Tab-separated table of C-alpha atoms in Angstrom:
chain	number	residue	atom	x	y	z
A	20	MET	CA	2.528	-19.151	10.062
A	21	SER	CA	-0.016	-17.572	7.736
A	22	ARG	CA	0.380	-18.145	4.003
A	23	ILE	CA	0.895	-14.670	2.510
A	24	GLY	CA	0.664	-14.131	-1.240
A	25	LEU	CA	2.759	-11.511	-3.052
A	26	ILE	CA	0.881	-10.257	-6.113
A	27	ASP	CA	3.278	-10.331	-9.071
A	28	TYR	CA	1.870	-8.364	-12.001
A	29	GLY	CA	5.134	-6.950	-13.326
A	30	MET	CA	5.010	-3.541	-11.613
A	31	GLY	CA	6.133	-4.192	-8.062
A	32	ASN	CA	9.367	-3.908	-6.132
A	33	LEU	CA	9.148	-7.608	-5.340
A	34	HIS	CA	12.696	-8.458	-4.291
A	35	SER	CA	13.013	-5.880	-1.512
A	36	VAL	CA	9.553	-6.815	-0.213
A	37	GLN	CA	10.433	-10.524	-0.243
A	38	ARG	CA	13.757	-9.911	1.530
A	39	THR	CA	12.165	-7.847	4.277
A	40	PHE	CA	9.363	-10.333	4.916
A	41	GLY	CA	11.965	-13.101	4.888
A	42	ARG	CA	13.959	-11.358	7.625
A	43	LEU	CA	10.745	-11.332	9.639
A	44	GLY	CA	10.327	-15.075	9.175
A	45	ALA	CA	7.418	-14.787	6.738
A	46	GLU	CA	7.874	-16.468	3.377
A	47	LEU	CA	5.831	-14.942	0.580
A	48	VAL	CA	4.336	-17.041	-2.213
A	49	SER	CA	3.970	-15.563	-5.708
A	50	VAL	CA	0.479	-14.800	-6.987
A	51	HIS	CA	0.220	-14.522	-10.769
A	52	GLY	CA	-3.471	-15.202	-11.328
A	53	PRO	CA	-6.832	-15.769	-9.624
A	54	ALA	CA	-6.206	-19.459	-8.894
A	55	ASP	CA	-3.146	-18.560	-6.807
A	56	LEU	CA	-5.260	-16.535	-4.380
A	57	GLU	CA	-7.206	-19.472	-3.053
A	58	ALA	CA	-4.412	-20.914	-0.910
A	59	CYS	CA	-3.484	-17.527	0.613
A	60	ASP	CA	-4.545	-16.282	4.019
A	61	ALA	CA	-3.500	-12.710	3.189
A	62	LEU	CA	-2.102	-10.719	0.265
A	63	VAL	CA	0.506	-8.038	-0.383
A	64	LEU	CA	-0.043	-5.705	-3.354
A	65	PRO	CA	3.143	-3.772	-4.148
A	66	GLY	CA	3.466	-1.281	-6.972
A	67	VAL	CA	5.922	1.014	-8.712
A	68	GLY	CA	4.969	3.054	-11.778
A	69	ALA	CA	1.824	4.591	-13.249
A	70	PHE	CA	-1.808	3.943	-12.339
A	71	ASP	CA	-3.334	3.002	-15.727
A	72	PRO	CA	-0.632	0.510	-16.824
A	73	ALA	CA	-0.815	-1.156	-13.408
A	74	MET	CA	-4.589	-1.582	-13.615
A	75	GLU	CA	-4.251	-2.920	-17.160
A	76	ARG	CA	-1.776	-5.559	-15.991
A	77	LEU	CA	-4.041	-6.603	-13.137
A	78	ARG	CA	-6.942	-6.769	-15.581
A	79	SER	CA	-5.081	-8.806	-18.188
A	80	ALA	CA	-4.007	-11.310	-15.514
A	81	GLY	CA	-7.607	-11.717	-14.361
A	82	LEU	CA	-6.647	-10.279	-10.984
A	83	GLU	CA	-8.882	-7.191	-11.015
A	84	PRO	CA	-12.180	-8.996	-10.256
A	85	ALA	CA	-10.375	-11.611	-8.170
A	86	LEU	CA	-8.915	-8.952	-5.866
A	87	ARG	CA	-12.286	-7.270	-5.494
A	88	ARG	CA	-13.840	-10.589	-4.478
A	89	SER	CA	-10.923	-11.331	-2.161
A	90	CYS	CA	-11.255	-8.024	-0.313
A	91	ALA	CA	-15.032	-8.385	-0.120
A	92	SER	CA	-14.556	-11.797	1.486
A	93	GLY	CA	-12.468	-10.258	4.270
A	94	ARG	CA	-9.091	-11.690	3.225
A	95	PRO	CA	-6.459	-9.251	4.560
A	96	LEU	CA	-4.512	-7.192	2.033
A	97	LEU	CA	-1.559	-4.856	2.456
A	98	GLY	CA	-0.941	-2.331	-0.330
A	99	ILE	CA	2.435	-0.649	-0.751
A	100	CYS	CA	3.077	2.633	-2.637
A	101	LEU	CA	1.206	2.378	-5.980
A	102	GLY	CA	-0.491	-0.640	-4.430
A	103	LEU	CA	-2.254	1.746	-2.035
A	104	GLN	CA	-3.457	3.983	-4.868
A	105	LEU	CA	-4.855	1.069	-6.892
A	106	LEU	CA	-7.218	0.205	-4.022
A	107	PHE	CA	-9.202	3.415	-4.562
A	108	GLU	CA	-11.864	4.241	-7.136
A	109	ALA	CA	-9.807	6.371	-9.515
A	110	SER	CA	-6.683	8.518	-9.831
A	111	GLU	CA	-5.931	11.881	-11.381
A	112	GLU	CA	-2.879	10.192	-12.882
A	113	GLY	CA	-4.998	8.139	-15.279
A	114	ARG	CA	-8.401	7.497	-16.797
A	115	THR	CA	-9.136	3.902	-15.865
A	116	GLU	CA	-11.082	2.809	-12.803
A	117	GLY	CA	-9.182	1.543	-9.792
A	118	LEU	CA	-10.076	-1.544	-7.793
A	119	GLY	CA	-12.546	0.514	-5.782
A	120	VAL	CA	-12.268	-1.587	-2.638
A	121	LEU	CA	-11.723	1.653	-0.736
A	122	ALA	CA	-13.963	4.664	-1.333
A	123	GLY	CA	-12.168	7.797	-2.476
A	124	ARG	CA	-9.846	9.084	-5.155
A	125	VAL	CA	-6.134	9.649	-5.660
A	126	ARG	CA	-5.062	13.243	-6.237
A	127	SER	CA	-1.844	14.851	-7.423
A	128	LEU	CA	0.312	16.387	-4.738
A	129	PRO	CA	0.124	20.192	-4.862
A	130	ARG	CA	2.751	21.913	-6.964
A	131	LEU	CA	4.648	24.123	-4.557
A	132	ALA	CA	7.760	26.222	-4.986
A	133	GLY	CA	10.712	24.509	-3.341
A	134	HIS	CA	8.947	21.136	-3.218
A	135	PRO	CA	9.806	19.162	-6.353
A	136	LEU	CA	7.778	16.180	-7.468
A	137	PRO	CA	8.019	13.346	-6.833
A	138	HIS	CA	8.082	13.792	-3.069
A	139	MET	CA	11.140	11.692	-2.331
A	140	GLY	CA	12.965	10.950	0.890
A	141	TRP	CA	12.433	10.438	4.586
A	142	ALA	CA	9.630	12.117	6.508
A	143	PRO	CA	7.903	11.608	9.876
A	144	LEU	CA	4.403	10.170	10.012
A	145	ILE	CA	1.606	12.180	11.592
A	146	PRO	CA	-0.651	9.784	13.558
A	147	ALA	CA	-4.336	9.754	12.647
A	148	THR	CA	-6.853	6.964	13.412
A	149	ALA	CA	-5.062	4.260	15.404
A	150	SER	CA	-4.844	0.847	13.735
A	151	PRO	CA	-3.004	-2.471	14.124
A	152	LEU	CA	-0.427	-1.036	11.709
A	153	LEU	CA	0.089	2.112	13.770
A	154	PRO	CA	-1.338	1.678	17.284
A	155	ALA	CA	-1.878	4.603	19.604
A	156	ALA	CA	1.308	5.834	21.308
A	157	THR	CA	3.537	4.449	18.531
A	158	PRO	CA	6.897	6.301	18.744
A	159	GLU	CA	7.617	8.876	16.042
A	160	ALA	CA	8.224	7.025	12.780
A	161	TRP	CA	10.368	8.358	9.935
A	162	VAL	CA	9.691	6.442	6.726
A	163	TYR	CA	10.767	6.567	3.094
A	164	PHE	CA	8.534	8.069	0.384
A	165	VAL	CA	8.666	8.237	-3.414
A	166	HIS	CA	5.362	9.548	-4.795
A	167	SER	CA	3.644	12.304	-6.757
A	168	PHE	CA	0.079	11.356	-5.827
A	169	ALA	CA	-1.783	10.711	-2.569
A	170	ALA	CA	-5.138	9.150	-1.765
A	171	GLU	CA	-8.101	11.069	-0.373
A	172	PRO	CA	-10.257	8.450	1.372
A	173	ALA	CA	-13.984	9.202	1.398
A	174	GLU	CA	-14.037	8.219	5.065
A	175	ALA	CA	-11.583	10.271	7.102
A	176	THR	CA	-11.310	7.535	9.721
A	177	ALA	CA	-9.717	5.253	7.113
A	178	THR	CA	-6.526	7.328	7.363
A	179	THR	CA	-4.186	5.892	9.982
A	180	ALA	CA	-1.252	8.226	9.208
A	181	LEU	CA	-0.552	11.453	7.338
A	182	VAL	CA	2.622	13.124	6.144
A	183	ASP	CA	3.321	16.844	5.776
A	184	TYR	CA	3.977	17.951	2.204
A	185	GLY	CA	4.817	21.639	2.018
A	186	GLY	CA	2.513	22.462	4.902
A	187	THR	CA	-0.326	20.271	3.600
A	188	PRO	CA	-1.085	16.983	5.391
A	189	VAL	CA	-1.663	14.168	2.881
A	190	THR	CA	-2.504	10.500	3.346
A	191	ALA	CA	0.472	8.294	4.209
A	192	ALA	CA	-1.301	5.102	5.320
A	193	VAL	CA	-4.822	3.717	5.488
A	194	TRP	CA	-6.622	0.971	7.355
A	195	GLN	CA	-10.240	-0.017	6.821
A	196	GLY	CA	-11.725	-3.378	7.736
A	197	THR	CA	-9.131	-5.934	6.655
A	198	ILE	CA	-7.439	-3.635	4.137
A	199	ALA	CA	-4.230	-1.830	5.058
A	200	ALA	CA	-1.932	0.195	2.822
A	201	CYS	CA	1.146	2.424	2.999
A	202	GLN	CA	1.999	5.186	0.537
A	203	PHE	CA	5.581	4.987	1.805
A	204	HIS	CA	7.854	1.966	1.430
A	205	PRO	CA	7.971	0.072	4.752
A	206	GLU	CA	10.422	-2.396	3.207
A	207	LYS	CA	12.853	0.511	2.635
A	208	SER	CA	12.224	2.238	5.967
A	209	GLY	CA	14.674	0.326	8.145
A	210	PRO	CA	13.721	-0.969	11.617
A	211	VAL	CA	10.652	1.306	11.804
A	212	GLY	CA	9.233	-0.145	8.587
A	213	GLU	CA	10.053	-3.688	9.663
A	214	ALA	CA	8.221	-3.090	12.938
A	215	MET	CA	5.103	-2.046	11.013
A	216	LEU	CA	5.292	-5.130	8.815
A	217	ARG	CA	5.780	-7.307	11.900
A	218	ARG	CA	2.633	-5.804	13.448
A	219	TRP	CA	0.707	-6.540	10.249
A	220	ILE	CA	2.002	-10.126	10.077
A	221	ASP	CA	1.108	-10.681	13.739
A	222	TRP	CA	-2.362	-9.215	13.163
A	223	VAL	CA	-2.937	-11.543	10.185
A	224	GLY	CA	-1.839	-14.483	12.336
A	225	SER	CA	-4.301	-13.533	15.060
A	226	LEU	CA	-7.356	-13.774	12.793
């Protein structure tokens, strides 16, 4: 079994992520600083909250440059919710730079009558570029969202799933190289979310 590190920087929904991975037979080890990364085969970057405070916490823990080096080395990483947004270069939510391991920016969801922000609740994924997370011919997947911002990858092929928001398709999941990320919460998306996490765990184990 691969050793998977859960990045604990004080802004992640750690317990639900740990419980879900545990049900799948994958025990997560806590990562608090750069030294903790070395023993990990793969990483999970969760996140709940605002962009700038999250980047500041990663920075103060010494994890900002460590995560950039880790991704550059090819170590797999799975971002969840805010964890997806932090992987990009910047966000309209804040002023600080993101990790920049994925090219692109994070934009606010459009303000539309009848569509309050945050976008909260269950919605079906729209398949885009197939990936180990969402292979071709994956059955329709309804997953759970809570977000007011969505990433715009510079490379369209990095998007593995979209979601419709008021008639506008926005990024729901990305996969590029060894970096995967979900804007939705797979750990809160029942059997469908667990199946995605199982595919990611199996992919990590196959490397």
